[in-house]
């Protein structure tokens, strides 16, 4: 199920799997190879990068709640120039497209950043992250500034709740795809200190809200690809976005931290690699990362002489 | 670093506030060093939502001994998903003879494995419990550990002497506001010594870990002008190099 993003004059990218990690959940693509099958993903989306460096947020940054979390990091990064310098070797080696998430601070910085990105051919696309309080006029200017200096596909990540004016501003000014949406903003009390902490909200309950908004967006903008992001915590969640909400691809966020194997599982599923379970498939192929104990508990056979990764004995 | 499954083999109660889980683990985790930890998920449900850092207090015959509050419920035979190993080994100075450990308003759990390592190497250790940490029962600790109880205001008996004798100091603090608590400790140590040299006072950063493998940035700490992640480069950082009380960022 190949997905192509971008127009002919903009070096379009092809995703062999409609699955990728959301910005800020996967580092710069340097996450541990034992945890992820990077080659099975459609693309890598980097952690958010600004033209200028960002410092980590002060004080408490994480509140874990039943069924979700609120997190505020400050998007720490050393600035685009250093990020490219530090990661260029890695990105040149990666076989799947690298999409750089650019924090849209102001039009000058966005234009400068896109000019620099144009000199780095291994960055195959840009995902422009709009501020939560951005107006549609500002969004139009930011997207225009990015599009003008970029020969690559431009994805625009929209803030949540959905605002169709902002989406239209992005589409009218050159966005090749819309990423719907950034994790919504929330505020919660830190149970340890009693202090109020602002941050972004993650959790399975976001899925119904985001899916509703993605459905509206895909009906309103049928010519633009929508990449759904928010609340995916199972293979079925991801399938719902594509089969029922009109999304072309999905991004997984916080679930990756809790259950890294889920990213592999969703990628295999949506790539069509898992339709039926092969008769002789080993449990750790079907459930990546499964151990003998879990296999026994689930009542499925476990082969202790299973082939190790990379020995070429692929059952499929 | 990989995702594996551990099995709770035995549960014991070392004191009134904590339980010890004896966990048989994948061979890759059997050589965990003092200061390293695993990210655990004890339930397949999304409650609690995030993984929790489990810091071993000992390693016995290839099994990790994990200390958890008694309020949490576990059972023998329960399997736990683990991601590890996380973090770096605690670095002691060469030829260190006296090491001071301070737990401020929190259980000394992350300090116990380094203490055992030093005792095995005949290094004298002092454990100071401050504030709520004094609730922690210490009868299960080896008798060679000198335990001192202090108060909420960072006072304890013979403070000048214990600080003066220490070749290195390791501190863990309440996670309500870790940076503020470390700043308090740093200030107090500065009052008790002419200067705080490098490689002397270390804070063990525990709060705000969502992933444990360096991708979420929740545990970012500013060290020597650079952003470092407690789950990858810590969790022990030299407090003379850490920027405490930094300006709020965006995000």
mmCIF file of C-alpha atoms in Angstrom, chain B residues 92 97 99 101 112-126 141-146:
data_model
loop_
_atom_site.group_PDB
_atom_site.id
_atom_site.type_symbol
_atom_site.label_atom_id
_atom_site.label_comp_id
_atom_site.label_asym_id
_atom_site.label_seq_id
_atom_site.Cartn_x
_atom_site.Cartn_y
_atom_site.Cartn_z
ATOM 1 C CA UNK B 92 32.846 6.845 41.738
ATOM 2 C CA UNK B 97 37.056 6.058 50.889
ATOM 3 C CA UNK B 99 30.809 8.329 50.404
ATOM 4 C CA UNK B 101 24.325 9.389 50.433
ATOM 5 C CA UNK B 112 20.847 1.288 47.777
ATOM 6 C CA UNK B 113 22.540 -0.486 44.884
ATOM 7 C CA UNK B 114 25.482 1.980 44.825
ATOM 8 C CA UNK B 115 25.771 1.556 48.606
ATOM 9 C CA UNK B 116 25.999 -2.240 48.290
ATOM 10 C CA UNK B 117 28.595 -1.916 45.552
ATOM 11 C CA UNK B 118 30.770 0.324 47.734
ATOM 12 C CA UNK B 119 30.434 -1.950 50.749
ATOM 13 C CA UNK B 120 31.666 -4.874 48.682
ATOM 14 C CA UNK B 121 34.729 -2.742 47.907
ATOM 15 C CA UNK B 122 35.283 -1.851 51.592
ATOM 16 C CA UNK B 123 34.310 1.799 51.150
ATOM 17 C CA UNK B 124 32.616 3.402 54.136
ATOM 18 C CA UNK B 125 29.124 4.736 53.458
ATOM 19 C CA UNK B 126 26.857 7.090 55.358
ATOM 20 C CA UNK B 141 20.368 -2.569 55.274
ATOM 21 C CA UNK B 142 23.825 -4.031 55.925
ATOM 22 C CA UNK B 143 25.076 -3.053 59.393
ATOM 23 C CA UNK B 144 28.149 -1.361 57.878
ATOM 24 C CA UNK B 145 25.950 1.479 56.579
ATOM 25 C CA UNK B 146 25.895 4.397 59.003
#
